[in-house]
Amino acid sequence: PQVELALQMGLQGVAWMHSDLGGFAGTYRDPELYVRWLQYGVFQPIFRPHAHEEVPPEPIFWDADTKARARRAVELRYRLLPYNYTLMFANATAGLPLMRPLMFLDDRPEMQDCLDAYLWGDAFLVAPVTEKGAAERAVSLPRNSVWFDFWTGARHEGGRTITVPLTPENIPVFVKAGAFVPMGAPLQSTDRYNPKNVEVHFYADPSVRESSGQFYDDDGRTPDAVDKQQFELLRFRSARSAGELVLHLAGERHDYPGRPETRAVRFVVHGLGQPPTAIRVDGRKIKGARWNAESGLLTVPVRWTGRPRSVAIATE
């Protein structure tokens, strides 16, 4: 019932909801349950392993495979700090829950009753694994969108239910086409978070003619930073025309302690399918872009100093 409870509380205005990762009461020690709960916790407002009696919450007390899978989940949670902090900004300023029911995107009756999966912000669809030993998982994808498997990059049309094979390393997670997902480097502590460098993953698809996203940053300590205008908000926008995809970067910049004078923004573009024929930043060709033939990802570095930038990618 944890997903349903969290969704209900978010809709009632209590977005800061989570479950005790790994369970709490009782002596049921099951490494699969522990890992699946941590994997689900990556996409909850609060990530907190907790247990009781003979069930340890710390990964160090589990076997090697369990520790490795726990590490993978924890590292992803830290990498998503830029995205998650931006979700918290949206919650603080607009009241939007971080965990959202699928009916936010698809109002069909069957989607209103879908309580075993949810949206994590605007970009992600998350389907926790709650059945012991399950080899596959059915996932209903909202219509009017294309969805990319976060782990494999596989493309899926929305408006239907698909069956996903399960692996011990991951739970099913999908990203909506047109989404911007700001991410950071793996960390050991939020004290080491460095928003001067941000990797912005964009999920391109011909079905999306335009889309938008954002990245929020402040000093991490001032509770009323927005009211005091002590923050920076980067805004992303995509526009696709015949043979070209353009990513726009603009923003709202204010002074605050520790604000970087410049930011290294790396656009990582998914879903192109083939290498671009030309890349221009602010109308000029650049040499720093990289196409990875194996992963199918295009990386374009951009220096952000407060003025608008644009990345034009020729796809034909």
Coordinates of C-alpha atoms in Angstrom, one line a residue:
P1 CA 0.0 0.0 0.0
Q2 CA 3.0 2.4 0.2
V3 CA 2.5 3.9 -3.3
E4 CA -1.2 4.5 -2.8
L5 CA -0.6 6.1 0.6
A6 CA 2.1 8.4 -0.7
L7 CA 0.0 9.5 -3.7
Q8 CA -3.0 10.2 -1.5
M9 CA -0.9 12.3 0.9
G10 CA 0.7 14.2 -2.0
L11 CA -2.7 15.2 -3.4
Q12 CA -3.8 16.3 0.1
G13 CA -0.8 18.7 0.3
V14 CA 1.6 16.5 2.3
A15 CA 4.3 15.9 -0.4
W16 CA 7.0 15.0 2.1
M17 CA 6.0 11.4 2.5
H18 CA 8.1 8.2 2.4
S19 CA 8.2 4.6 3.7
D20 CA 10.8 3.0 5.9
L21 CA 13.1 1.5 3.2
G22 CA 13.5 -2.2 3.9
G23 CA 10.6 -2.3 6.2
F24 CA 10.3 -1.5 9.9
A25 CA 8.6 -3.9 12.3
G26 CA 9.2 -7.6 12.5
T27 CA 12.1 -9.9 11.9
Y28 CA 11.6 -10.7 8.2
R29 CA 15.1 -10.4 6.8
D30 CA 14.9 -10.8 3.0
P31 CA 17.7 -9.4 0.8
E32 CA 15.3 -9.2 -2.2
L33 CA 12.8 -7.1 -0.3
Y34 CA 15.5 -4.9 1.1
V35 CA 16.9 -4.2 -2.4
R36 CA 13.6 -3.7 -4.0
W37 CA 12.6 -1.2 -1.3
L38 CA 15.8 0.8 -1.7
Q39 CA 15.3 0.9 -5.5
Y40 CA 11.8 2.2 -4.9
G41 CA 13.2 4.7 -2.4
V42 CA 15.4 6.4 -5.1
F43 CA 12.1 7.9 -6.4
Q44 CA 10.6 8.9 -3.0
P45 CA 10.8 12.4 -1.4
I46 CA 12.9 11.0 1.4
F47 CA 15.4 8.2 1.0
R48 CA 15.9 6.7 4.5
P49 CA 16.7 3.0 5.1
H50 CA 15.1 1.9 8.4
A51 CA 14.5 -1.4 10.1
H52 CA 13.9 -2.9 13.5
E53 CA 15.2 -5.8 15.6
E54 CA 17.1 -8.4 13.6
V55 CA 16.8 -6.6 10.2
P56 CA 19.7 -4.2 9.6
P57 CA 19.1 -1.0 7.6
E58 CA 22.7 -0.5 6.7
P59 CA 24.0 -2.2 3.5
I60 CA 27.3 -3.2 5.2
F61 CA 25.5 -5.9 7.1
W62 CA 24.2 -7.6 4.0
D63 CA 25.8 -10.0 1.5
A64 CA 28.1 -8.8 -1.3
D65 CA 25.4 -8.9 -4.1
T66 CA 22.9 -7.0 -1.9
K67 CA 25.5 -4.4 -1.0
A68 CA 26.4 -3.9 -4.7
R69 CA 22.7 -3.4 -5.6
A70 CA 22.2 -1.0 -2.6
R71 CA 25.2 1.0 -3.7
R72 CA 23.8 1.3 -7.2
A73 CA 20.5 2.7 -5.8
V74 CA 22.2 5.1 -3.4
E75 CA 24.5 6.4 -6.2
L76 CA 21.6 7.1 -8.5
R77 CA 19.8 8.9 -5.7
Y78 CA 22.8 11.2 -5.3
R79 CA 23.1 11.7 -9.1
L80 CA 19.5 12.8 -9.2
L81 CA 20.1 15.6 -6.7
P82 CA 19.7 18.4 -9.4
Y83 CA 16.4 16.9 -10.6
N84 CA 15.0 16.2 -7.1
Y85 CA 16.0 19.6 -5.8
T86 CA 14.1 21.2 -8.7
L87 CA 11.1 19.1 -7.8
M88 CA 11.3 20.4 -4.3
F89 CA 11.3 24.0 -5.7
A90 CA 8.1 23.2 -7.7
N91 CA 6.5 21.8 -4.5
A92 CA 7.5 24.8 -2.5
T93 CA 6.3 27.4 -5.0
A94 CA 3.3 25.6 -6.7
G95 CA 2.3 22.9 -4.3
L96 CA 2.9 20.1 -6.9
P97 CA 3.6 16.7 -5.3
L98 CA 6.8 15.0 -6.1
M99 CA 5.0 11.6 -6.5
R100 CA 2.1 12.1 -8.8
P101 CA -0.6 9.6 -10.0
L102 CA -0.6 8.5 -13.6
M103 CA -3.9 10.2 -14.2
F104 CA -2.0 13.5 -14.2
L105 CA -1.1 12.6 -17.8
D106 CA -3.9 10.2 -18.7
D107 CA -7.5 10.6 -17.4
R108 CA -8.9 7.3 -18.7
P109 CA -10.8 5.5 -15.9
E110 CA -8.4 2.6 -15.8
M111 CA -5.5 5.0 -15.2
Q112 CA -7.3 6.6 -12.3
D113 CA -7.3 3.2 -10.6
C114 CA -3.6 2.5 -11.3
L115 CA -2.0 2.7 -7.9
D116 CA 1.0 0.4 -8.3
A117 CA 3.0 2.9 -10.4
Y118 CA 3.4 6.7 -10.4
L119 CA 5.1 9.7 -11.9
W120 CA 8.2 11.1 -10.3
G121 CA 7.9 14.7 -11.3
D122 CA 7.4 15.5 -15.0
A123 CA 9.9 13.2 -16.4
F124 CA 9.8 9.7 -14.8
L125 CA 7.4 6.9 -14.5
V126 CA 8.3 4.4 -11.7
A127 CA 6.9 0.9 -11.2
P128 CA 8.1 -0.6 -7.9
V129 CA 8.5 -4.4 -7.6
T130 CA 6.5 -5.7 -4.7
E131 CA 6.1 -9.4 -5.6
K132 CA 8.8 -11.8 -4.4
G133 CA 10.6 -13.6 -7.1
A134 CA 8.8 -11.9 -9.9
A135 CA 10.3 -12.4 -13.4
E136 CA 8.3 -9.7 -15.1
R137 CA 6.2 -6.7 -14.4
A138 CA 3.2 -5.2 -16.3
V139 CA 3.4 -1.4 -16.7
S140 CA 0.6 0.8 -18.0
L141 CA 2.1 3.8 -20.0
P142 CA 0.0 7.0 -20.2
R143 CA -1.2 7.9 -23.6
N144 CA -0.2 10.9 -25.8
S145 CA 3.4 10.3 -24.9
V146 CA 6.4 8.2 -25.9
W147 CA 8.3 6.6 -23.1
F148 CA 12.0 5.5 -23.0
D149 CA 13.3 2.7 -20.7
F150 CA 15.6 4.5 -18.4
W151 CA 18.0 1.6 -18.2
T152 CA 18.1 0.3 -21.8
G153 CA 16.9 3.3 -23.9
A154 CA 14.1 1.2 -25.5
R155 CA 11.3 3.3 -27.0
H156 CA 7.7 2.5 -26.2
E157 CA 4.5 4.1 -27.4
G158 CA 2.1 5.3 -24.7
G159 CA -1.5 4.3 -24.2
R160 CA -0.9 0.6 -23.7
T161 CA 0.3 -1.9 -21.1
I162 CA 3.7 -3.5 -21.7
T163 CA 5.4 -6.4 -19.9
V164 CA 8.9 -5.7 -18.7
P165 CA 11.4 -8.4 -17.8
L166 CA 12.8 -7.8 -14.3
T167 CA 16.5 -7.9 -13.2
P168 CA 17.8 -7.8 -9.7
E169 CA 19.6 -4.6 -10.4
N170 CA 16.7 -2.3 -11.3
I171 CA 13.0 -1.7 -11.0
P172 CA 11.1 -0.5 -14.2
V173 CA 11.7 3.2 -14.7
F174 CA 10.7 5.1 -17.9
V175 CA 11.4 8.7 -19.0
K176 CA 8.8 10.7 -21.0
A177 CA 9.9 11.8 -24.5
G178 CA 10.8 15.5 -24.5
A179 CA 11.9 15.5 -20.8
F180 CA 14.9 17.4 -19.5
V181 CA 16.6 15.6 -16.6
P182 CA 19.4 17.5 -14.8
M183 CA 21.8 15.1 -13.1
G184 CA 25.1 15.4 -11.2
A185 CA 28.1 13.2 -10.4
P186 CA 28.0 10.3 -7.9
L187 CA 28.6 11.6 -4.4
Q188 CA 29.1 10.3 -0.9
S189 CA 27.4 13.2 0.9
T190 CA 25.3 16.2 0.0
D191 CA 28.1 18.3 1.4
R192 CA 30.0 17.5 -1.7
Y193 CA 27.2 18.5 -4.1
N194 CA 28.7 20.8 -6.8
P195 CA 25.9 22.4 -8.9
K196 CA 28.6 24.2 -10.9
N197 CA 28.7 21.2 -13.2
V198 CA 25.3 19.8 -14.3
E199 CA 24.5 17.1 -16.9
V200 CA 21.2 17.7 -18.6
H201 CA 19.7 14.6 -20.2
F202 CA 17.2 15.3 -23.0
Y203 CA 15.0 12.6 -24.5
A204 CA 14.4 13.5 -28.1
D205 CA 11.7 12.0 -30.2
P206 CA 10.0 13.0 -33.5
S207 CA 6.6 12.9 -31.8
V208 CA 7.6 15.9 -29.6
R209 CA 7.7 19.2 -31.4
E210 CA 8.5 21.3 -28.3
S211 CA 9.0 20.8 -24.6
S212 CA 10.5 22.5 -21.6
G213 CA 12.2 21.8 -18.3
Q214 CA 14.2 23.6 -15.6
F215 CA 17.0 23.4 -13.0
Y216 CA 16.9 25.2 -9.7
D217 CA 19.8 26.1 -7.4
D218 CA 20.4 28.1 -4.2
D219 CA 22.8 28.0 -1.3
G220 CA 21.1 24.9 0.2
R221 CA 20.8 26.6 3.6
T222 CA 18.4 29.6 3.3
P223 CA 14.9 28.4 3.8
D224 CA 13.2 31.4 2.2
A225 CA 15.7 31.8 -0.7
V226 CA 12.9 32.2 -3.3
D227 CA 11.3 35.1 -1.4
K228 CA 14.7 36.7 -0.9
Q229 CA 15.5 36.2 -4.6
Q230 CA 18.7 34.3 -3.7
F231 CA 18.5 31.6 -6.3
E232 CA 19.2 30.7 -9.9
L233 CA 16.7 29.0 -12.2
L234 CA 17.9 27.6 -15.6
R235 CA 15.1 27.1 -18.1
F236 CA 15.4 24.6 -20.9
R237 CA 13.3 24.5 -24.1
S238 CA 13.3 22.2 -27.1
A239 CA 12.0 22.9 -30.6
R240 CA 12.0 20.5 -33.5
S241 CA 11.5 21.4 -37.1
A242 CA 12.2 19.5 -40.3
G243 CA 15.7 18.2 -40.0
E244 CA 16.7 20.1 -36.9
L245 CA 16.4 20.0 -33.1
V246 CA 17.2 23.1 -31.1
L247 CA 17.8 23.1 -27.4
H248 CA 17.5 26.6 -25.8
L249 CA 19.0 27.6 -22.4
A250 CA 17.9 30.7 -20.6
G251 CA 17.4 31.6 -17.0
E252 CA 16.6 33.8 -14.0
R253 CA 19.8 34.7 -12.1
H254 CA 20.1 36.2 -8.7
D255 CA 23.0 36.6 -6.3
Y256 CA 23.4 34.2 -3.3
P257 CA 26.4 32.8 -1.3
G258 CA 28.3 30.3 -3.4
R259 CA 26.6 30.9 -6.7
P260 CA 28.9 29.9 -9.5
E261 CA 29.8 32.7 -11.9
T262 CA 29.7 30.1 -14.7
R263 CA 28.3 26.6 -14.9
A264 CA 29.4 23.8 -17.1
V265 CA 26.3 22.4 -18.7
R266 CA 26.5 19.2 -20.6
F267 CA 23.5 18.4 -22.8
V268 CA 23.3 14.6 -23.2
V269 CA 20.8 13.9 -26.0
H270 CA 19.0 10.5 -26.1
G271 CA 16.9 9.1 -28.9
L272 CA 18.5 10.6 -32.0
G273 CA 19.1 7.2 -33.6
Q274 CA 22.0 8.3 -35.8
P275 CA 24.8 10.8 -35.5
P276 CA 23.9 14.4 -36.4
T277 CA 25.2 16.0 -39.6
A278 CA 26.1 19.3 -37.9
I279 CA 26.0 20.9 -34.4
R280 CA 26.1 24.6 -33.8
V281 CA 26.1 26.5 -30.5
D282 CA 24.8 30.1 -30.8
G283 CA 25.1 29.7 -34.6
R284 CA 28.7 28.5 -34.6
K285 CA 30.1 25.1 -35.1
I286 CA 31.8 23.6 -32.1
K287 CA 34.5 20.9 -31.7
G288 CA 33.6 19.7 -28.2
A289 CA 30.5 17.7 -29.1
R290 CA 30.8 13.9 -28.9
W291 CA 28.8 11.1 -30.5
N292 CA 28.9 7.7 -28.8
A293 CA 28.1 5.1 -31.5
E294 CA 27.7 2.3 -28.9
S295 CA 25.2 4.1 -26.6
G296 CA 23.7 6.4 -29.3
L297 CA 24.2 9.4 -27.1
L298 CA 25.2 12.9 -28.2
T299 CA 27.0 15.1 -25.6
V300 CA 27.3 18.8 -26.2
P301 CA 29.1 21.1 -23.6
V302 CA 27.8 24.6 -23.1
R303 CA 29.1 27.3 -20.7
W304 CA 26.4 29.1 -18.8
T305 CA 27.2 32.7 -17.7
G306 CA 23.7 34.1 -17.5
R307 CA 23.0 34.9 -21.1
P308 CA 20.8 32.7 -23.4
R309 CA 22.4 29.9 -25.3
S310 CA 21.1 27.6 -28.1
V311 CA 22.3 24.3 -29.4
A312 CA 21.1 23.4 -33.0
I313 CA 21.4 19.8 -34.0
A314 CA 21.0 18.9 -37.6
T315 CA 19.3 15.5 -37.8
E316 CA 19.3 15.1 -41.6

